[in-house]
Amino acid sequence: MNLKFLMLLLVLALPTQAGAALRVVVSVDWEGRNLDPQNLAAMEHFRHDYPRIPLQHFLNAAYYTKADAEPRLTTAAIRSVLRAGDEHGLHIHPWRSFVQAAGVKFRTEPAFRGPLDLSQCEPDCGHDVNMAAYTGKELRKLIRFSIRTLVKQGFDRPRSFRAGAWQADNHVFRALAQEGITLDSSATSAAYLKERWGKTLLYPVVARLWPQTTATSQPYRVPLGQGLSILELPNNGCLADYVTGPVIAQTFRENVELWKKNRDKDIYISIGFHQETAQKYLPHLRQGIDAIVELSQKENLPVEFVVPPFTL
Ligand SMILES: [Zn+2]
């Protein structure tokens, strides 16, 4: 083989170095509430129509702790919408059944819809309790239990995390890092939530936790002391329940402007939806993605749909 041919082969084998990309991460929050066929069907249609978009799943162990849970059927239902190349991350809402199954005392407040009425806690409750209310030791138990449950059901060992209702603070981060989670995606801009949640505790809590997060916030490392840290990938485009297609497109455009200022640096856009409301809100996301693809073709933008792990 002559040298010239060998060089050509080497060049072709190397990843392209055509500058940085606009990297879109599409995430799914699995709330641990239910697995209704119509939402799974909507997800399946999405997978069919967008086969090249991998999903960053924030899976939830609480499906397995419901009183009537059938693990085999639960796993099959979740798996029906997973595809090769997806990421299996972790999502936690401190449902009572889940907290108790993890061997932790259930807390009823603060909850973003107000204090819980335990007489109404059937079949389960606690979705709206702030997970940051739990101690570091309790959080580690919840995280460990989640990972153990999901791995036992055949899912990949989660390395990424999103807190229920974006409510993670540094003590949540510390528990995550101690349990081997390397990436968090709980930061978002409270502005997205004002219209729907402005009159509840959710809005001010998110505003207090993420005062600096905007539509163009980029990944950053959070130092946690004792050699620990976690990478924050802001959910800078929020989730489809709170943003329309045009808002997703606008977020993308703002990030394109950021990319144009320094084309050597990858720019991340994190968008997504909830499994439990997929039927209702996936149309928003589809519209947003179609607008992103259309704009990237029109302006020849280097858009990639990716999931972690990625190097920054
Ligand atoms: Zn959630």
Tab-separated table of C-alpha atoms and ligand atoms in Angstrom:
chain	number	residue	atom	x	y	z
A	1	MET	CA	0.000	0.000	0.000
A	2	ASN	CA	1.498	3.317	-0.934
A	3	LEU	CA	1.896	6.092	1.610
A	4	LYS	CA	-0.468	8.473	-0.123
A	5	PHE	CA	-3.297	5.936	-0.024
A	6	LEU	CA	-2.574	5.149	3.635
A	7	MET	CA	-2.743	8.848	4.516
A	8	LEU	CA	-6.064	9.158	2.725
A	9	LEU	CA	-7.434	6.214	4.704
A	10	LEU	CA	-6.248	7.804	7.953
A	11	VAL	CA	-7.882	11.111	7.125
A	12	LEU	CA	-11.165	9.402	6.321
A	13	ALA	CA	-11.027	7.477	9.600
A	14	LEU	CA	-10.589	10.602	11.699
A	15	PRO	CA	-13.621	12.481	12.971
A	16	THR	CA	-14.303	15.625	10.994
A	17	GLN	CA	-12.682	18.713	12.418
A	18	ALA	CA	-14.908	21.234	10.708
A	19	GLY	CA	-15.120	23.535	13.710
A	20	ALA	CA	-17.574	23.348	16.546
A	21	ALA	CA	-21.189	22.293	16.362
A	22	LEU	CA	-24.580	23.298	17.661
A	23	ARG	CA	-25.371	20.246	19.742
A	24	VAL	CA	-29.017	19.630	20.532
A	25	VAL	CA	-29.835	17.288	23.427
A	26	VAL	CA	-33.439	16.022	23.471
A	27	SER	CA	-34.402	14.772	26.921
A	28	VAL	CA	-37.382	12.894	28.362
A	29	ASP	CA	-38.467	13.206	31.978
A	30	TRP	CA	-40.130	10.023	33.224
A	31	GLU	CA	-42.268	11.182	36.149
A	32	GLY	CA	-42.915	7.825	37.784
A	33	ARG	CA	-46.672	8.440	37.669
A	34	ASN	CA	-48.018	6.095	34.991
A	35	LEU	CA	-47.242	4.487	31.634
A	36	ASP	CA	-50.393	5.153	29.640
A	37	PRO	CA	-50.548	3.574	26.182
A	38	GLN	CA	-51.452	6.813	24.424
A	39	ASN	CA	-48.279	8.555	25.639
A	40	LEU	CA	-46.084	5.590	24.744
A	41	ALA	CA	-47.754	5.496	21.321
A	42	ALA	CA	-46.987	9.198	20.807
A	43	MET	CA	-43.360	8.522	21.731
A	44	GLU	CA	-43.218	5.566	19.377
A	45	HIS	CA	-44.469	7.738	16.520
A	46	PHE	CA	-41.860	10.323	17.383
A	47	ARG	CA	-39.118	7.659	17.299
A	48	HIS	CA	-40.398	6.490	13.931
A	49	ASP	CA	-40.495	10.001	12.461
A	50	TYR	CA	-37.126	11.135	13.899
A	51	PRO	CA	-34.997	7.954	13.787
A	52	ARG	CA	-31.709	9.821	13.954
A	53	ILE	CA	-32.457	11.735	17.145
A	54	PRO	CA	-31.141	9.929	20.239
A	55	LEU	CA	-32.967	10.626	23.504
A	56	GLN	CA	-31.552	11.394	26.925
A	57	HIS	CA	-33.986	9.535	29.189
A	58	PHE	CA	-34.282	10.548	32.804
A	59	LEU	CA	-35.798	7.283	34.003
A	60	ASN	CA	-37.710	6.868	37.240
A	61	ALA	CA	-37.655	3.943	39.662
A	62	ALA	CA	-41.051	4.945	41.108
A	63	TYR	CA	-42.939	2.961	38.447
A	64	TYR	CA	-41.628	-0.134	40.220
A	65	THR	CA	-42.727	0.888	43.719
A	66	LYS	CA	-46.446	1.417	43.031
A	67	ALA	CA	-48.660	-1.049	44.912
A	68	ASP	CA	-49.883	-2.676	41.698
A	69	ALA	CA	-46.566	-2.578	39.798
A	70	GLU	CA	-45.730	-5.531	37.579
A	71	PRO	CA	-41.987	-5.174	36.962
A	72	ARG	CA	-41.866	-7.260	33.809
A	73	LEU	CA	-44.673	-5.329	32.117
A	74	THR	CA	-43.305	-2.015	33.384
A	75	THR	CA	-39.887	-2.689	31.899
A	76	ALA	CA	-41.387	-3.840	28.610
A	77	ALA	CA	-43.489	-0.672	28.390
A	78	ILE	CA	-40.491	1.604	29.038
A	79	ARG	CA	-38.252	-0.365	26.679
A	80	SER	CA	-40.826	-0.133	23.884
A	81	VAL	CA	-39.819	3.496	23.293
A	82	LEU	CA	-36.077	3.212	23.946
A	83	ARG	CA	-33.697	2.857	21.025
A	84	ALA	CA	-30.026	1.986	20.576
A	85	GLY	CA	-27.931	5.118	21.112
A	86	ASP	CA	-30.227	6.568	23.783
A	87	GLU	CA	-28.864	7.536	27.171
A	88	HIS	CA	-30.369	6.040	30.342
A	89	GLY	CA	-30.209	8.758	32.996
A	90	LEU	CA	-32.100	9.204	36.237
A	91	HIS	CA	-35.057	11.324	37.361
A	92	ILE	CA	-36.347	11.536	40.921
A	93	HIS	CA	-39.606	12.821	42.328
A	94	PRO	CA	-39.943	11.754	45.969
A	95	TRP	CA	-43.164	9.714	45.650
A	96	ARG	CA	-44.200	8.147	48.960
A	97	SER	CA	-44.080	4.553	47.692
A	98	PHE	CA	-40.607	5.130	46.257
A	99	VAL	CA	-39.192	6.899	49.325
A	100	GLN	CA	-40.483	4.179	51.618
A	101	ALA	CA	-39.213	1.379	49.348
A	102	ALA	CA	-35.771	3.022	49.556
A	103	GLY	CA	-35.936	2.815	53.366
A	104	VAL	CA	-36.308	6.564	53.923
A	105	LYS	CA	-38.933	8.394	56.001
A	106	PHE	CA	-41.373	10.150	53.645
A	107	ARG	CA	-41.515	13.962	53.853
A	108	THR	CA	-44.635	15.924	52.935
A	109	GLU	CA	-43.158	19.415	52.518
A	110	PRO	CA	-42.201	21.730	51.037
A	111	ALA	CA	-44.402	20.723	48.110
A	112	PHE	CA	-44.938	23.079	45.187
A	113	ARG	CA	-48.709	22.655	45.223
A	114	GLY	CA	-48.803	23.296	48.988
A	115	PRO	CA	-48.622	20.865	51.940
A	116	LEU	CA	-49.834	17.346	51.177
A	117	ASP	CA	-53.071	15.966	52.552
A	118	LEU	CA	-52.083	12.410	53.410
A	119	SER	CA	-55.716	11.293	53.444
A	120	GLN	CA	-55.595	11.918	49.674
A	121	CYS	CA	-52.416	9.897	49.180
A	122	GLU	CA	-53.919	6.995	47.252
A	123	PRO	CA	-52.589	5.353	45.211
A	124	ASP	CA	-49.455	7.471	45.687
A	125	CYS	CA	-48.349	11.055	46.343
A	126	GLY	CA	-45.211	13.117	46.806
A	127	HIS	CA	-44.507	14.017	43.174
A	128	ASP	CA	-44.555	17.716	44.049
A	129	VAL	CA	-42.401	17.489	47.187
A	130	ASN	CA	-39.019	19.193	46.810
A	131	MET	CA	-36.375	16.450	46.854
A	132	ALA	CA	-33.875	18.942	48.273
A	133	ALA	CA	-35.863	18.699	51.552
A	134	TYR	CA	-34.209	15.328	52.189
A	135	THR	CA	-30.866	15.117	53.969
A	136	GLY	CA	-27.709	14.197	52.098
A	137	LYS	CA	-27.756	10.740	53.641
A	138	GLU	CA	-31.395	10.217	52.643
A	139	LEU	CA	-30.744	11.479	49.125
A	140	ARG	CA	-27.903	9.018	48.704
A	141	LYS	CA	-30.281	6.222	49.689
A	142	LEU	CA	-32.887	7.428	47.178
A	143	ILE	CA	-30.295	7.692	44.414
A	144	ARG	CA	-28.732	4.323	45.241
A	145	PHE	CA	-32.137	2.641	45.362
A	146	SER	CA	-33.066	4.188	41.992
A	147	ILE	CA	-29.857	3.052	40.332
A	148	ARG	CA	-30.128	-0.443	41.811
A	149	THR	CA	-33.759	-0.782	40.678
A	150	LEU	CA	-33.101	0.417	37.130
A	151	VAL	CA	-29.947	-1.661	36.663
A	152	LYS	CA	-31.766	-4.739	37.978
A	153	GLN	CA	-34.376	-4.141	35.287
A	154	GLY	CA	-31.672	-4.161	32.621
A	155	PHE	CA	-31.204	-0.434	32.034
A	156	ASP	CA	-27.748	1.122	31.750
A	157	ARG	CA	-26.204	2.450	34.933
A	158	PRO	CA	-27.320	6.107	35.031
A	159	ARG	CA	-24.610	8.775	34.948
A	160	SER	CA	-26.869	11.763	34.249
A	161	PHE	CA	-29.632	13.237	36.358
A	162	ARG	CA	-32.480	15.718	36.379
A	163	ALA	CA	-34.295	16.612	39.608
A	164	GLY	CA	-38.071	16.602	39.741
A	165	ALA	CA	-39.298	20.151	39.050
A	166	TRP	CA	-35.632	21.232	38.429
A	167	GLN	CA	-35.186	21.386	42.229
A	168	ALA	CA	-31.556	20.479	42.795
A	169	ASP	CA	-29.166	22.457	44.939
A	170	ASN	CA	-25.562	21.850	45.941
A	171	HIS	CA	-26.408	19.300	48.617
A	172	VAL	CA	-28.384	17.312	46.027
A	173	PHE	CA	-25.380	17.630	43.685
A	174	ARG	CA	-23.061	16.337	46.387
A	175	ALA	CA	-25.226	13.245	46.968
A	176	LEU	CA	-25.346	12.664	43.208
A	177	ALA	CA	-21.575	12.967	42.795
A	178	GLN	CA	-21.023	10.645	45.759
A	179	GLU	CA	-23.205	8.066	44.025
A	180	GLY	CA	-21.305	8.296	40.749
A	181	ILE	CA	-23.549	10.674	38.809
A	182	THR	CA	-21.338	12.915	36.670
A	183	LEU	CA	-23.829	15.183	34.877
A	184	ASP	CA	-26.860	17.122	36.083
A	185	SER	CA	-29.423	18.812	33.853
A	186	SER	CA	-31.716	20.450	36.425
A	187	ALA	CA	-30.909	24.089	35.704
A	188	THR	CA	-33.516	25.978	33.743
A	189	SER	CA	-34.824	29.502	33.388
A	190	ALA	CA	-37.800	30.221	35.670
A	191	ALA	CA	-39.087	32.623	33.011
A	192	TYR	CA	-40.376	29.619	31.039
A	193	LEU	CA	-42.485	28.554	34.031
A	194	LYS	CA	-43.972	31.876	35.058
A	195	GLU	CA	-47.179	31.640	33.071
A	196	ARG	CA	-48.196	28.166	34.282
A	197	TRP	CA	-46.618	28.043	37.725
A	198	GLY	CA	-46.307	31.715	38.671
A	199	LYS	CA	-48.824	31.419	41.490
A	200	THR	CA	-47.282	28.280	43.033
A	201	LEU	CA	-44.102	27.612	44.959
A	202	LEU	CA	-42.504	26.050	41.873
A	203	TYR	CA	-41.777	29.331	40.145
A	204	PRO	CA	-39.994	31.201	42.994
A	205	VAL	CA	-38.047	28.075	43.981
A	206	VAL	CA	-36.740	27.551	40.435
A	207	ALA	CA	-36.014	31.292	40.172
A	208	ARG	CA	-34.023	31.160	43.425
A	209	LEU	CA	-32.122	28.002	42.470
A	210	TRP	CA	-31.174	29.123	38.951
A	211	PRO	CA	-31.071	32.932	38.907
A	212	GLN	CA	-28.356	33.011	36.241
A	213	THR	CA	-29.812	30.425	33.880
A	214	THR	CA	-31.036	31.760	30.538
A	215	ALA	CA	-31.926	30.363	27.125
A	216	THR	CA	-28.250	30.486	26.140
A	217	SER	CA	-26.611	29.170	29.337
A	218	GLN	CA	-23.870	26.691	28.500
A	219	PRO	CA	-22.485	23.657	30.380
A	220	TYR	CA	-20.287	24.412	33.374
A	221	ARG	CA	-18.620	22.496	36.158
A	222	VAL	CA	-19.911	22.884	39.719
A	223	PRO	CA	-17.192	22.358	42.357
A	224	LEU	CA	-18.547	20.586	45.460
A	225	GLY	CA	-15.510	20.361	47.729
A	226	GLN	CA	-13.534	17.292	48.805
A	227	GLY	CA	-12.488	16.721	45.204
A	228	LEU	CA	-16.085	16.322	44.048
A	229	SER	CA	-17.731	18.164	41.189
A	230	ILE	CA	-20.575	17.714	38.738
A	231	LEU	CA	-21.075	18.939	35.197
A	232	GLU	CA	-24.202	21.049	34.743
A	233	LEU	CA	-25.901	20.903	31.351
A	234	PRO	CA	-28.583	23.583	31.655
A	235	ASN	CA	-32.006	22.591	30.334
A	236	ASN	CA	-31.820	25.940	28.561
A	237	GLY	CA	-34.745	25.259	26.231
A	238	CYS	CA	-36.983	23.853	29.004
A	239	LEU	CA	-39.569	21.117	28.295
A	240	ALA	CA	-42.378	21.046	25.752
A	241	ASP	CA	-45.134	21.424	28.365
A	242	TYR	CA	-44.013	25.025	28.883
A	243	VAL	CA	-42.660	26.067	25.512
A	244	THR	CA	-44.309	26.132	22.088
A	245	GLY	CA	-42.580	25.215	18.839
A	246	PRO	CA	-41.824	28.877	18.036
A	247	VAL	CA	-40.298	29.391	21.521
A	248	ILE	CA	-38.036	26.342	21.012
A	249	ALA	CA	-37.036	27.762	17.617
A	250	GLN	CA	-36.315	31.149	19.203
A	251	THR	CA	-34.111	29.513	21.871
A	252	PHE	CA	-32.221	27.769	19.091
A	253	ARG	CA	-31.778	31.043	17.174
A	254	GLU	CA	-30.381	32.771	20.269
A	255	ASN	CA	-27.866	29.948	20.618
A	256	VAL	CA	-26.958	30.237	16.935
A	257	GLU	CA	-26.080	33.894	17.575
A	258	LEU	CA	-23.866	32.776	20.475
A	259	TRP	CA	-22.165	30.205	18.253
A	260	LYS	CA	-21.510	32.831	15.566
A	261	LYS	CA	-19.445	34.810	18.081
A	262	ASN	CA	-17.012	31.902	18.527
A	263	ARG	CA	-17.303	29.109	15.997
A	264	ASP	CA	-14.566	27.068	17.701
A	265	LYS	CA	-16.736	26.258	20.690
A	266	ASP	CA	-19.564	23.714	20.781
A	267	ILE	CA	-22.884	25.185	21.805
A	268	TYR	CA	-25.454	23.073	23.646
A	269	ILE	CA	-29.214	23.379	23.477
A	270	SER	CA	-31.203	21.147	25.852
A	271	ILE	CA	-34.871	20.648	25.067
A	272	GLY	CA	-37.335	17.832	25.783
A	273	PHE	CA	-40.669	16.592	27.062
A	274	HIS	CA	-42.307	14.404	29.715
A	275	GLN	CA	-43.325	10.812	29.018
A	276	GLU	CA	-46.553	11.322	30.990
A	277	THR	CA	-47.672	14.197	28.756
A	278	ALA	CA	-46.084	13.048	25.484
A	279	GLN	CA	-49.362	12.846	23.608
A	280	LYS	CA	-50.313	16.389	24.530
A	281	TYR	CA	-46.972	18.172	24.176
A	282	LEU	CA	-44.799	16.215	21.727
A	283	PRO	CA	-46.358	18.273	18.900
A	284	HIS	CA	-44.612	21.357	20.400
A	285	LEU	CA	-41.287	19.580	20.328
A	286	ARG	CA	-41.791	18.266	16.806
A	287	GLN	CA	-42.546	21.794	15.638
A	288	GLY	CA	-39.434	23.098	17.386
A	289	ILE	CA	-37.201	20.364	15.960
A	290	ASP	CA	-38.591	20.852	12.457
A	291	ALA	CA	-37.819	24.568	12.739
A	292	ILE	CA	-34.269	23.803	13.956
A	293	VAL	CA	-33.650	21.416	11.058
A	294	GLU	CA	-35.145	23.849	8.533
A	295	LEU	CA	-33.039	26.751	9.778
A	296	SER	CA	-29.878	24.648	9.891
A	297	GLN	CA	-30.400	23.561	6.270
A	298	LYS	CA	-31.199	27.076	5.136
A	299	GLU	CA	-28.178	28.631	6.842
A	300	ASN	CA	-25.914	25.583	6.545
A	301	LEU	CA	-25.480	25.316	10.322
A	302	PRO	CA	-23.552	22.396	11.861
A	303	VAL	CA	-26.376	20.935	13.972
A	304	GLU	CA	-25.942	17.576	15.727
A	305	PHE	CA	-28.462	15.748	17.889
A	306	VAL	CA	-26.472	14.147	20.711
A	307	VAL	CA	-26.682	12.619	24.171
A	308	PRO	CA	-23.960	12.366	26.817
A	309	PRO	CA	-21.341	11.253	27.440
A	310	PHE	CA	-19.710	13.984	25.439
A	311	THR	CA	-16.399	15.703	25.986
A	312	LEU	CA	-16.454	19.395	26.710
B	1	ZN	ZN	-40.286	15.403	36.578
